[in-house]
Structure formats: C-alpha cells, structure tokens
PDB file of C-alpha atoms in Angstrom:
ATOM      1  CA  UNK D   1     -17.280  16.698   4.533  1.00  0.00           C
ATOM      2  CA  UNK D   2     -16.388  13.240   5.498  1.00  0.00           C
ATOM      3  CA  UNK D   3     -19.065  10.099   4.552  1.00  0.00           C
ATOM      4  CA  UNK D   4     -18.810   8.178   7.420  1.00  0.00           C
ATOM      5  CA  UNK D   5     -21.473   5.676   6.485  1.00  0.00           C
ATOM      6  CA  UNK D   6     -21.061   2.154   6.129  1.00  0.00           C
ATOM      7  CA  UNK D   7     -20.678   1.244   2.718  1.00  0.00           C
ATOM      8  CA  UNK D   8     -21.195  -2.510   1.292  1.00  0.00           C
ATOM      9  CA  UNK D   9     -20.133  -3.565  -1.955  1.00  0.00           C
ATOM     10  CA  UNK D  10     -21.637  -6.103  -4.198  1.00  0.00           C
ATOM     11  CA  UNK D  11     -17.792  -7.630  -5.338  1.00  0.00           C
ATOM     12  CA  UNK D  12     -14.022  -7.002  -3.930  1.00  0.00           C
ATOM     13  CA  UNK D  13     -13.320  -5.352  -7.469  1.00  0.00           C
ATOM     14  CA  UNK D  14     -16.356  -2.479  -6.737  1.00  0.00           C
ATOM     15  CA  UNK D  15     -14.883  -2.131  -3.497  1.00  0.00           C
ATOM     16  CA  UNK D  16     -11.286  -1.942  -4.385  1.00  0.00           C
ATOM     17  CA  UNK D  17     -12.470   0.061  -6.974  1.00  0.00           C
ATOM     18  CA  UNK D  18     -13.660   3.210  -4.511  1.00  0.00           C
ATOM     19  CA  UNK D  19     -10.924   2.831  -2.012  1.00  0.00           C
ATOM     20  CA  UNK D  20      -8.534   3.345  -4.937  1.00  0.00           C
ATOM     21  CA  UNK D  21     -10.489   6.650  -5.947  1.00  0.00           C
ATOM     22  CA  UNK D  22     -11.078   8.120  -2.065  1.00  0.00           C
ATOM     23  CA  UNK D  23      -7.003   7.251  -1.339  1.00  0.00           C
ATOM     24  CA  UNK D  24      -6.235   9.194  -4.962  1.00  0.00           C
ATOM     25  CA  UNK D  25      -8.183  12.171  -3.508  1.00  0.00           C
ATOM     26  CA  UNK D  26      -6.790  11.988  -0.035  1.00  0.00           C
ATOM     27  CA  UNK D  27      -3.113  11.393  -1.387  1.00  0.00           C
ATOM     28  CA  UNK D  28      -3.680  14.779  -3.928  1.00  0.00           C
ATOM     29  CA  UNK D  29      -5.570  16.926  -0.966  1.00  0.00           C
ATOM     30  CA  UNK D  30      -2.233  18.381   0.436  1.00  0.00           C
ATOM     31  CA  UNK D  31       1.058  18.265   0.023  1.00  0.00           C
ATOM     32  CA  UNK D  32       2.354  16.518   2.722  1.00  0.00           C
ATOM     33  CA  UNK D  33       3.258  13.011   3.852  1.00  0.00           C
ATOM     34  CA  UNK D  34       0.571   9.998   3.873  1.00  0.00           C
ATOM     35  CA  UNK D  35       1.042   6.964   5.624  1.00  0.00           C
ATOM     36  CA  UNK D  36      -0.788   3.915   4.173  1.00  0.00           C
ATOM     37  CA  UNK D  37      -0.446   0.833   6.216  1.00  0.00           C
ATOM     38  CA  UNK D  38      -1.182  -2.222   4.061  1.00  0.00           C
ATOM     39  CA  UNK D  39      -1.299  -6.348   4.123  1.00  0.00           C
ATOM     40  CA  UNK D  40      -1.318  -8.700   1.959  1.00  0.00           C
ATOM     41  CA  UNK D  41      -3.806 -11.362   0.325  1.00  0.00           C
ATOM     42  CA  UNK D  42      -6.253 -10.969  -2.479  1.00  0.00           C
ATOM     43  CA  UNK D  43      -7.907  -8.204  -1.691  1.00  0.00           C
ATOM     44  CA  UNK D  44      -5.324  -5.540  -1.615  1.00  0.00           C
ATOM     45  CA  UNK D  45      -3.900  -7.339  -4.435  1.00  0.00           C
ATOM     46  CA  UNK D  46      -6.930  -5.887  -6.429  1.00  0.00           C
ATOM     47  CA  UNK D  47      -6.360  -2.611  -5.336  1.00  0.00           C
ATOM     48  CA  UNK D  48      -2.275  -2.677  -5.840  1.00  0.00           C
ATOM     49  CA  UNK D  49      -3.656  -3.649  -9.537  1.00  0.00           C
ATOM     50  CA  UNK D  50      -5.649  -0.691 -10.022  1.00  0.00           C
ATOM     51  CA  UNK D  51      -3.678   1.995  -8.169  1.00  0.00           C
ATOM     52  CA  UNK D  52      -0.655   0.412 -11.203  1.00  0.00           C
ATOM     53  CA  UNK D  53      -3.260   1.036 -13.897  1.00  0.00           C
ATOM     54  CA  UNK D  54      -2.111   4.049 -16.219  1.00  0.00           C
ATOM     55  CA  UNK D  55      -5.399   5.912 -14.653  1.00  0.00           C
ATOM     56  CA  UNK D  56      -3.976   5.917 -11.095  1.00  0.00           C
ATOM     57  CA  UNK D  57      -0.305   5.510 -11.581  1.00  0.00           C
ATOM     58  CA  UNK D  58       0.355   8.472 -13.129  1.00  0.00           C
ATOM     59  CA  UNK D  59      -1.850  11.088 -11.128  1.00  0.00           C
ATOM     60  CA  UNK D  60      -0.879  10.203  -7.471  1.00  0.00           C
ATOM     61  CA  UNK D  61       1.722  12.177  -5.664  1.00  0.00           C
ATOM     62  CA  UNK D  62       3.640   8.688  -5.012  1.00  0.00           C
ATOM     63  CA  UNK D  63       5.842  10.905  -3.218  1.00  0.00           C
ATOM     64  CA  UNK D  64       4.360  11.850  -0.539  1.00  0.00           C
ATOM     65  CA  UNK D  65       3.077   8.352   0.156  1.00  0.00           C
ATOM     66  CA  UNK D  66       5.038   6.189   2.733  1.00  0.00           C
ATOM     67  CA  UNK D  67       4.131   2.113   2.847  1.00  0.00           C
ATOM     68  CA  UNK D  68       4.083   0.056   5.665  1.00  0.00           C
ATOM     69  CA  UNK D  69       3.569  -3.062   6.341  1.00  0.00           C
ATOM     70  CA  UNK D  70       0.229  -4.509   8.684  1.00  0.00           C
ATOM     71  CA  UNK D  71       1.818  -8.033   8.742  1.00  0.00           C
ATOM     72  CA  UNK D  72       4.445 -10.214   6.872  1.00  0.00           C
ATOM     73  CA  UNK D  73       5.136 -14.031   6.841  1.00  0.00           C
ATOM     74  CA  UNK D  74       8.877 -15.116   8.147  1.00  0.00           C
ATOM     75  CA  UNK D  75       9.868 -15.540   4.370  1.00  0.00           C
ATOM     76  CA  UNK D  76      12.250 -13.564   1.892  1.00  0.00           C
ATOM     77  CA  UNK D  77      10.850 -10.953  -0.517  1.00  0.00           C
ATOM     78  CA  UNK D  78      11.021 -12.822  -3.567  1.00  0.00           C
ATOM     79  CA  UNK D  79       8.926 -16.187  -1.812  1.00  0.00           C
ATOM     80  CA  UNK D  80       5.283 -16.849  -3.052  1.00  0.00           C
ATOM     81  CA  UNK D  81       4.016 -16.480   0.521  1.00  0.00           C
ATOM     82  CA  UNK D  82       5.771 -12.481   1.068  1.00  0.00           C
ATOM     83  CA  UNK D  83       3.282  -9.820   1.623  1.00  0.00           C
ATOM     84  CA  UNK D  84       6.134  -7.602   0.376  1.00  0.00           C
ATOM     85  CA  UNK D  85       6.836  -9.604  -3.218  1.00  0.00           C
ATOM     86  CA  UNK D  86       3.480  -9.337  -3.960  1.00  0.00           C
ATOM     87  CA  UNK D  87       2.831  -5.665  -3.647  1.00  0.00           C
ATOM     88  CA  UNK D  88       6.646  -4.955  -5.109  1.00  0.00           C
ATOM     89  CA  UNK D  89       4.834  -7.269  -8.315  1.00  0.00           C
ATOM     90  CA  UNK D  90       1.629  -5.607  -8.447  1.00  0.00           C
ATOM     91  CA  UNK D  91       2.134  -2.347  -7.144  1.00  0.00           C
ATOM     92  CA  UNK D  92       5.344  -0.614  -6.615  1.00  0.00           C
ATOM     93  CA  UNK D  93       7.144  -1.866  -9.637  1.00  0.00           C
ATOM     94  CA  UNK D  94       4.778   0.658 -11.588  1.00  0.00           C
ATOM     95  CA  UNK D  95       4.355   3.778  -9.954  1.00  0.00           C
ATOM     96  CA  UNK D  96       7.261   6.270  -9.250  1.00  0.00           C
ATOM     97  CA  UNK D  97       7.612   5.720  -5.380  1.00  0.00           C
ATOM     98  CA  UNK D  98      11.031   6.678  -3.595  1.00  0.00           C
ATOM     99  CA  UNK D  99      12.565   4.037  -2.574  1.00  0.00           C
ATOM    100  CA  UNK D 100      12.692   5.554   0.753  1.00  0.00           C
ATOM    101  CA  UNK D 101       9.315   5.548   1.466  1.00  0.00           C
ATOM    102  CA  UNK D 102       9.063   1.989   1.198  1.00  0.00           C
ATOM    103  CA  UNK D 103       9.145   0.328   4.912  1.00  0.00           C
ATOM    104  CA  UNK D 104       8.614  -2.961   4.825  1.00  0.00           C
ATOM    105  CA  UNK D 105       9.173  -5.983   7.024  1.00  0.00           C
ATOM    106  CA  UNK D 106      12.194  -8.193   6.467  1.00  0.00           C
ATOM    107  CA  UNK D 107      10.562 -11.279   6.392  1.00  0.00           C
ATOM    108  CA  UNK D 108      13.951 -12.974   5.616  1.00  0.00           C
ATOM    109  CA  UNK D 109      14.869 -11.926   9.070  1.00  0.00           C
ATOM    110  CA  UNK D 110      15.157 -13.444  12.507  1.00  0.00           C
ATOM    111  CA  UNK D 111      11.523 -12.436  13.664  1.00  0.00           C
ATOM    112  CA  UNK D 112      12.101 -11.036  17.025  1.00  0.00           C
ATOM    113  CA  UNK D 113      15.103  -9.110  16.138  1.00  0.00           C
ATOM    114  CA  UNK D 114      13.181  -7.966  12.754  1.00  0.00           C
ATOM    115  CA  UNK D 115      10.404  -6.543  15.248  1.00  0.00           C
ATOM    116  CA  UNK D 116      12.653  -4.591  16.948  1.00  0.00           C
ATOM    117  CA  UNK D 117      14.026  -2.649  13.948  1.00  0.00           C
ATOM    118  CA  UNK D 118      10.903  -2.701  12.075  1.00  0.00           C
ATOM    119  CA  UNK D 119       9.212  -0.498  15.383  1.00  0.00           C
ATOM    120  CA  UNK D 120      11.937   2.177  15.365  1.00  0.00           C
ATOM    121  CA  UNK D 121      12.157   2.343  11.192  1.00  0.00           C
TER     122      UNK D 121
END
C-alpha cells in the first residue's frame, strides 16, 4: 500500500535519509528496470552520500537502475559547477552501476545540439 501523505522532515539528512530507504525498497521490489531522474546541488548530494555508504551500496540491484539527468550546467564533467562530476564523486564511483545505464548530459557540449541527442538517448 502506497503512503501518499505529505511528509516533512526536521533536517535534509532525515529526509535524505528515508528517500534513500523507500528508493532501496522500490529498486529491490522487482526485477526490472528503474529510472531515477536526478539534479544536482546539496541535497541530492546527501543522498548520493548515503546510497555510497557500505549499508546501501552493496544491497541495491544497481543494475537495474538507469540515471538521468533533471538539469546540467554548460560545463565539462570534471568542472566544480557539473551536476554530473558531483554525483560521479559521491555516488557512482562506489556502487557497481553499468556504465550503460548512466545517461547523462554533456555539459561540455554545444547546448542546443546536446539537447537534441540527450532527448533521443
């Protein structure tokens, strides 16, 4: 039964903290692919930390899960400012993803070509 009710959290580490537990359980359920659309900043930055931690990392069927990418900044992967570098840092440098299942946005890119391939990847 799904818990549809709104849910408010006291810090962005309690909240992090759940979505990292209900996203285990949803990833396990089946096998079968799921899509997780993410961005970047601090708060998913949290949660990239915790789905790395030994507790997560090892126990989700990181192949069945496929990234994409909400947004990225007209940069290349290993600026500062990517979206991408930071959840290749915090997240996908520790758990056993395929490398195909990565989409991301080439931020390095000329933007308008970039959306383009990015909407038919």
């Amino acid at each position: 039964m799904r818990d549809n009710k709104v849910k408010i959290f006291d810090t962005p580490l309690l909240a992090a903290n759940e979505l990292a537990l209900r996203l285990k359980e949803a990833i396990n359920r089946k096998d079968e692919i799921f899509n997780l659309a993410i961005s970047g900043g601090s708060t998913p930055k949290i949660l990239f930390n915790i789905l790395a931690s030994a507790e997560y990392s090892k126990s989700i069927k990181w192949e069945n899960v496929h990234l994409w990418w909400c947004d990225e900044r007209c940069v290349p992967p290993d600026d500062a400012d990517s979206n991408y570098g930071m959840t290749k840092e915090n997240l996908l440098d520790m758990v056993s993803i395929p490398q195909s299942n990565i989409h991301r946005i080439k931020g390095e890119a000329e933007p308008s070509k970039e959306a383009v391939r990015y909407a038919m990847d």
